[in-house]
């Protein structure tokens, strides 16, 4: 879920694809992701991804409970194989998979 917490920055964010994982993230970090994604259209164009603080990522089915409890998670407890992390936005957006049916 969205929080009013201060931004943590790009290196604290994790992206995932496939609607299998979610978590909490500050509104400021989401805004930064939206703005920065425009700078990397070859990586982000035609993609859909989830974004959350890496230390809150959890299987989608359990996210409601972890968000209510505001728990941090062990990022290794559930790995979808589509997680993306980076020290820069360019690194974060690298290798995102295009949506099925997307024609560039």
Short mmCIF file of N, CA and C in Angstrom, two decimals:
data_model
loop_
_atom_site.label_atom_id
_atom_site.label_comp_id
_atom_site.label_asym_id
_atom_site.label_seq_id
_atom_site.Cartn_x
_atom_site.Cartn_y
_atom_site.Cartn_z
N UNK A 1 0.81 -1.18 0.00
CA UNK A 1 0.00 0.00 0.00
C UNK A 1 0.86 1.25 0.00
N UNK A 2 0.26 2.35 -0.32
CA UNK A 2 0.95 3.64 -0.33
C UNK A 2 1.04 4.19 1.09
N UNK A 3 2.19 4.79 1.40
CA UNK A 3 2.38 5.38 2.72
C UNK A 3 2.72 6.86 2.58
N UNK A 4 2.66 7.55 3.68
CA UNK A 4 3.07 8.95 3.75
C UNK A 4 4.49 9.07 4.30
N UNK A 5 5.19 7.96 4.40
CA UNK A 5 6.56 7.95 4.91
C UNK A 5 7.47 8.75 3.99
N UNK A 6 8.61 9.20 4.53
CA UNK A 6 9.58 9.89 3.67
C UNK A 6 10.10 8.92 2.61
N UNK A 7 10.54 9.45 1.47
CA UNK A 7 11.07 8.57 0.42
C UNK A 7 12.34 7.86 0.90
N UNK A 8 12.51 6.62 0.44
CA UNK A 8 13.70 5.85 0.78
C UNK A 8 14.72 5.86 -0.35
N UNK A 9 14.26 6.18 -1.56
CA UNK A 9 15.18 6.25 -2.70
C UNK A 9 15.23 4.97 -3.51
N UNK A 10 15.83 5.09 -4.66
CA UNK A 10 15.84 4.02 -5.66
C UNK A 10 16.45 2.73 -5.13
N UNK A 11 17.48 2.81 -4.33
CA UNK A 11 18.14 1.58 -3.88
C UNK A 11 17.33 0.79 -2.86
N UNK A 12 16.25 1.35 -2.34
CA UNK A 12 15.38 0.64 -1.39
C UNK A 12 14.15 0.04 -2.08
N UNK A 13 13.97 0.39 -3.37
CA UNK A 13 12.78 -0.03 -4.11
C UNK A 13 13.04 -1.33 -4.86
N UNK A 14 12.01 -2.15 -4.94
CA UNK A 14 12.07 -3.36 -5.76
C UNK A 14 10.90 -3.32 -6.73
N UNK A 15 11.16 -3.72 -7.96
CA UNK A 15 10.11 -3.89 -8.96
C UNK A 15 9.88 -5.38 -9.16
N UNK A 16 8.69 -5.74 -9.54
CA UNK A 16 8.37 -7.13 -9.84
C UNK A 16 7.32 -7.12 -10.95
N UNK A 17 7.24 -8.20 -11.67
CA UNK A 17 6.24 -8.33 -12.72
C UNK A 17 5.48 -9.62 -12.56
N UNK A 18 4.21 -9.60 -12.91
CA UNK A 18 3.41 -10.81 -12.89
C UNK A 18 2.36 -10.89 -11.80
N UNK A 19 2.14 -9.80 -11.08
CA UNK A 19 1.11 -9.77 -10.02
C UNK A 19 1.27 -10.91 -9.02
N UNK A 20 2.50 -11.17 -8.58
CA UNK A 20 2.72 -12.23 -7.59
C UNK A 20 3.21 -11.68 -6.26
N UNK A 21 3.64 -10.41 -6.25
CA UNK A 21 4.29 -9.85 -5.07
C UNK A 21 3.92 -8.38 -4.94
N UNK A 22 3.80 -7.91 -3.73
CA UNK A 22 3.50 -6.51 -3.49
C UNK A 22 4.04 -6.13 -2.12
N UNK A 23 3.80 -4.89 -1.71
CA UNK A 23 4.27 -4.41 -0.42
C UNK A 23 3.90 -2.96 -0.24
N UNK A 24 4.61 -2.29 0.66
CA UNK A 24 4.35 -0.88 0.93
C UNK A 24 5.44 -0.02 0.29
N UNK A 25 5.06 1.23 -0.04
CA UNK A 25 6.00 2.18 -0.64
C UNK A 25 5.47 3.58 -0.40
N UNK A 26 6.37 4.53 -0.22
CA UNK A 26 5.94 5.91 0.00
C UNK A 26 5.40 6.52 -1.29
N UNK A 27 4.49 7.43 -1.13
CA UNK A 27 3.94 8.15 -2.28
C UNK A 27 5.05 8.89 -3.02
N UNK A 28 6.01 9.42 -2.28
CA UNK A 28 7.12 10.15 -2.90
C UNK A 28 7.97 9.23 -3.77
N UNK A 29 8.21 7.99 -3.32
CA UNK A 29 8.98 7.06 -4.14
C UNK A 29 8.21 6.66 -5.39
N UNK A 30 6.89 6.51 -5.30
CA UNK A 30 6.08 6.20 -6.49
C UNK A 30 6.15 7.36 -7.47
N UNK A 31 6.05 8.58 -6.97
CA UNK A 31 6.14 9.75 -7.84
C UNK A 31 7.48 9.79 -8.56
N UNK A 32 8.56 9.52 -7.82
CA UNK A 32 9.90 9.51 -8.44
C UNK A 32 9.99 8.43 -9.51
N UNK A 33 9.44 7.25 -9.24
CA UNK A 33 9.44 6.17 -10.24
C UNK A 33 8.71 6.60 -11.51
N UNK A 34 7.57 7.22 -11.34
CA UNK A 34 6.79 7.67 -12.51
C UNK A 34 7.59 8.68 -13.34
N UNK A 35 8.18 9.65 -12.67
CA UNK A 35 8.94 10.68 -13.38
C UNK A 35 10.17 10.08 -14.06
N UNK A 36 10.91 9.25 -13.33
CA UNK A 36 12.13 8.66 -13.89
C UNK A 36 11.84 7.69 -15.02
N UNK A 37 10.70 7.01 -14.97
CA UNK A 37 10.38 6.04 -16.02
C UNK A 37 10.28 6.69 -17.40
N UNK A 38 9.92 7.95 -17.42
CA UNK A 38 9.82 8.68 -18.69
C UNK A 38 11.20 8.83 -19.35
N UNK A 39 12.24 8.85 -18.54
CA UNK A 39 13.60 9.01 -19.06
C UNK A 39 14.16 7.73 -19.69
N UNK A 40 13.46 6.61 -19.50
CA UNK A 40 13.95 5.32 -20.01
C UNK A 40 12.85 4.60 -20.79
N UNK A 41 12.36 5.23 -21.87
CA UNK A 41 11.23 4.65 -22.60
C UNK A 41 11.53 3.29 -23.23
N UNK A 42 12.77 3.01 -23.58
CA UNK A 42 13.10 1.70 -24.16
C UNK A 42 12.98 0.60 -23.13
N UNK A 43 13.20 0.92 -21.86
CA UNK A 43 13.10 -0.08 -20.79
C UNK A 43 11.70 -0.16 -20.19
N UNK A 44 11.04 0.98 -20.06
CA UNK A 44 9.75 1.01 -19.35
C UNK A 44 8.53 1.04 -20.26
N UNK A 45 8.69 1.46 -21.50
CA UNK A 45 7.56 1.53 -22.43
C UNK A 45 6.98 0.15 -22.68
N UNK A 46 5.67 0.03 -22.60
CA UNK A 46 5.02 -1.24 -22.87
C UNK A 46 5.20 -2.27 -21.76
N UNK A 47 5.50 -1.79 -20.55
CA UNK A 47 5.67 -2.70 -19.42
C UNK A 47 4.67 -2.39 -18.31
N UNK A 48 4.38 -3.39 -17.53
CA UNK A 48 3.60 -3.23 -16.31
C UNK A 48 4.43 -3.85 -15.20
N UNK A 49 4.55 -3.12 -14.09
CA UNK A 49 5.34 -3.66 -12.98
C UNK A 49 4.78 -3.16 -11.66
N UNK A 50 5.03 -3.94 -10.63
CA UNK A 50 4.66 -3.57 -9.28
C UNK A 50 5.89 -2.93 -8.63
N UNK A 51 5.68 -1.99 -7.73
CA UNK A 51 6.78 -1.36 -7.02
C UNK A 51 6.46 -1.33 -5.53
N UNK A 52 7.49 -1.54 -4.73
CA UNK A 52 7.32 -1.57 -3.27
C UNK A 52 8.71 -1.48 -2.64
N UNK A 53 8.76 -1.13 -1.35
CA UNK A 53 10.02 -1.17 -0.63
C UNK A 53 10.45 -2.63 -0.55
N UNK A 54 11.69 -2.90 -0.89
CA UNK A 54 12.17 -4.28 -0.95
C UNK A 54 11.98 -5.02 0.37
N UNK A 55 12.07 -4.30 1.49
CA UNK A 55 11.95 -4.98 2.77
C UNK A 55 10.50 -5.21 3.20
N UNK A 56 9.55 -4.90 2.30
CA UNK A 56 8.14 -5.18 2.59
C UNK A 56 7.51 -6.13 1.57
N UNK A 57 8.25 -6.56 0.57
CA UNK A 57 7.73 -7.43 -0.47
C UNK A 57 7.25 -8.76 0.09
N UNK A 58 6.07 -9.16 -0.33
CA UNK A 58 5.47 -10.41 0.15
C UNK A 58 4.56 -10.96 -0.94
N UNK A 59 4.25 -12.25 -0.85
CA UNK A 59 3.30 -12.82 -1.82
C UNK A 59 2.00 -12.03 -1.81
N UNK A 60 1.44 -11.82 -2.97
CA UNK A 60 0.24 -11.01 -3.12
C UNK A 60 -0.88 -11.44 -2.17
N UNK A 61 -1.05 -12.72 -1.96
CA UNK A 61 -2.14 -13.21 -1.12
C UNK A 61 -1.99 -12.81 0.34
N UNK A 62 -0.77 -12.47 0.79
CA UNK A 62 -0.56 -12.13 2.19
C UNK A 62 -0.33 -10.65 2.43
N UNK A 63 -0.31 -9.86 1.39
CA UNK A 63 0.05 -8.45 1.51
C UNK A 63 -0.89 -7.68 2.41
N UNK A 64 -2.18 -7.92 2.32
CA UNK A 64 -3.13 -7.17 3.16
C UNK A 64 -2.79 -7.27 4.63
N UNK A 65 -2.47 -8.46 5.08
CA UNK A 65 -2.14 -8.66 6.49
C UNK A 65 -0.82 -8.01 6.86
N UNK A 66 0.19 -8.13 6.01
CA UNK A 66 1.48 -7.52 6.34
C UNK A 66 1.41 -6.01 6.29
N UNK A 67 0.57 -5.45 5.41
CA UNK A 67 0.42 -4.00 5.35
C UNK A 67 -0.28 -3.48 6.60
N UNK A 68 -1.31 -4.19 7.05
CA UNK A 68 -2.02 -3.77 8.26
C UNK A 68 -1.07 -3.78 9.45
N UNK A 69 -0.26 -4.82 9.55
CA UNK A 69 0.68 -4.95 10.67
C UNK A 69 1.95 -4.12 10.47
N UNK A 70 2.12 -3.55 9.28
CA UNK A 70 3.31 -2.76 8.91
C UNK A 70 4.60 -3.53 9.17
N UNK A 71 4.56 -4.80 8.84
CA UNK A 71 5.72 -5.67 9.05
C UNK A 71 6.69 -5.56 7.89
N UNK A 72 7.96 -5.70 8.22
CA UNK A 72 8.98 -5.87 7.20
C UNK A 72 9.08 -7.36 6.95
N UNK A 73 9.57 -7.72 5.78
CA UNK A 73 9.66 -9.14 5.42
C UNK A 73 11.08 -9.50 5.08
N UNK A 74 11.32 -10.78 5.03
CA UNK A 74 12.60 -11.30 4.57
C UNK A 74 12.49 -11.40 3.06
N UNK A 75 13.21 -10.55 2.35
CA UNK A 75 13.12 -10.51 0.89
C UNK A 75 13.40 -11.83 0.21
N UNK A 76 14.08 -12.73 0.90
CA UNK A 76 14.40 -14.02 0.31
C UNK A 76 13.32 -15.06 0.58
N UNK A 77 12.35 -14.74 1.44
CA UNK A 77 11.33 -15.72 1.81
C UNK A 77 10.48 -16.13 0.61
N UNK A 78 10.17 -15.20 -0.26
CA UNK A 78 9.39 -15.50 -1.46
C UNK A 78 10.06 -14.80 -2.63
N UNK A 79 10.57 -15.57 -3.54
CA UNK A 79 11.25 -15.02 -4.72
C UNK A 79 10.49 -15.47 -5.95
N UNK A 80 10.00 -14.50 -6.72
CA UNK A 80 9.24 -14.82 -7.93
C UNK A 80 10.17 -15.06 -9.12
N UNK A 81 11.38 -14.52 -9.03
CA UNK A 81 12.32 -14.62 -10.15
C UNK A 81 12.26 -13.42 -11.07
N UNK A 82 11.32 -12.51 -10.80
CA UNK A 82 11.19 -11.32 -11.66
C UNK A 82 11.46 -10.03 -10.88
N UNK A 83 12.10 -10.16 -9.73
CA UNK A 83 12.43 -8.98 -8.95
C UNK A 83 13.52 -8.17 -9.66
N UNK A 84 13.44 -6.87 -9.52
CA UNK A 84 14.44 -5.96 -10.09
C UNK A 84 14.85 -4.97 -9.02
N UNK A 85 16.16 -4.83 -8.82
CA UNK A 85 16.72 -3.84 -7.88
C UNK A 85 17.82 -3.09 -8.61
N UNK A 86 18.16 -1.91 -8.12
CA UNK A 86 19.24 -1.16 -8.73
C UNK A 86 19.66 0.02 -7.89
N UNK A 87 20.90 0.44 -8.06
CA UNK A 87 21.41 1.61 -7.36
C UNK A 87 21.02 2.89 -8.09
N UNK A 88 20.60 2.74 -9.37
CA UNK A 88 20.14 3.88 -10.17
C UNK A 88 18.81 3.46 -10.84
N UNK A 89 18.08 4.44 -11.32
CA UNK A 89 16.83 4.11 -12.01
C UNK A 89 17.11 3.33 -13.29
N UNK A 90 18.19 3.65 -13.98
CA UNK A 90 18.54 2.90 -15.18
C UNK A 90 18.73 1.42 -14.85
N UNK A 91 19.45 1.13 -13.78
CA UNK A 91 19.64 -0.26 -13.36
C UNK A 91 18.32 -0.90 -12.94
N UNK A 92 17.50 -0.15 -12.22
CA UNK A 92 16.22 -0.67 -11.74
C UNK A 92 15.31 -1.08 -12.90
N UNK A 93 15.30 -0.28 -13.96
CA UNK A 93 14.40 -0.53 -15.09
C UNK A 93 14.97 -1.52 -16.11
N UNK A 94 16.24 -1.89 -15.98
CA UNK A 94 16.88 -2.79 -16.94
C UNK A 94 16.24 -4.18 -16.91
N UNK A 95 15.99 -4.73 -18.08
CA UNK A 95 15.48 -6.09 -18.26
C UNK A 95 14.02 -6.29 -17.85
N UNK A 96 13.23 -5.21 -17.77
CA UNK A 96 11.80 -5.40 -17.56
C UNK A 96 11.23 -6.07 -18.81
N UNK A 97 10.32 -6.99 -18.61
CA UNK A 97 9.71 -7.70 -19.74
C UNK A 97 8.55 -6.87 -20.31
N UNK A 98 8.48 -6.80 -21.61
CA UNK A 98 7.37 -6.10 -22.27
C UNK A 98 6.08 -6.88 -22.05
N UNK A 99 4.98 -6.16 -21.97
CA UNK A 99 3.66 -6.80 -21.83
C UNK A 99 3.35 -7.63 -23.07
N UNK A 100 2.65 -8.72 -22.88
CA UNK A 100 2.23 -9.58 -23.99
C UNK A 100 1.36 -8.75 -24.93
N UNK A 101 1.65 -8.83 -26.21
CA UNK A 101 0.87 -8.10 -27.19
C UNK A 101 1.34 -6.69 -27.44
N UNK A 102 2.40 -6.24 -26.72
CA UNK A 102 2.91 -4.89 -26.92
C UNK A 102 3.70 -4.85 -28.23
N UNK A 103 3.34 -3.89 -29.07
CA UNK A 103 4.06 -3.69 -30.32
C UNK A 103 4.77 -2.34 -30.26
N UNK A 104 6.08 -2.36 -30.35
CA UNK A 104 6.84 -1.09 -30.22
C UNK A 104 6.82 -0.30 -31.50
#
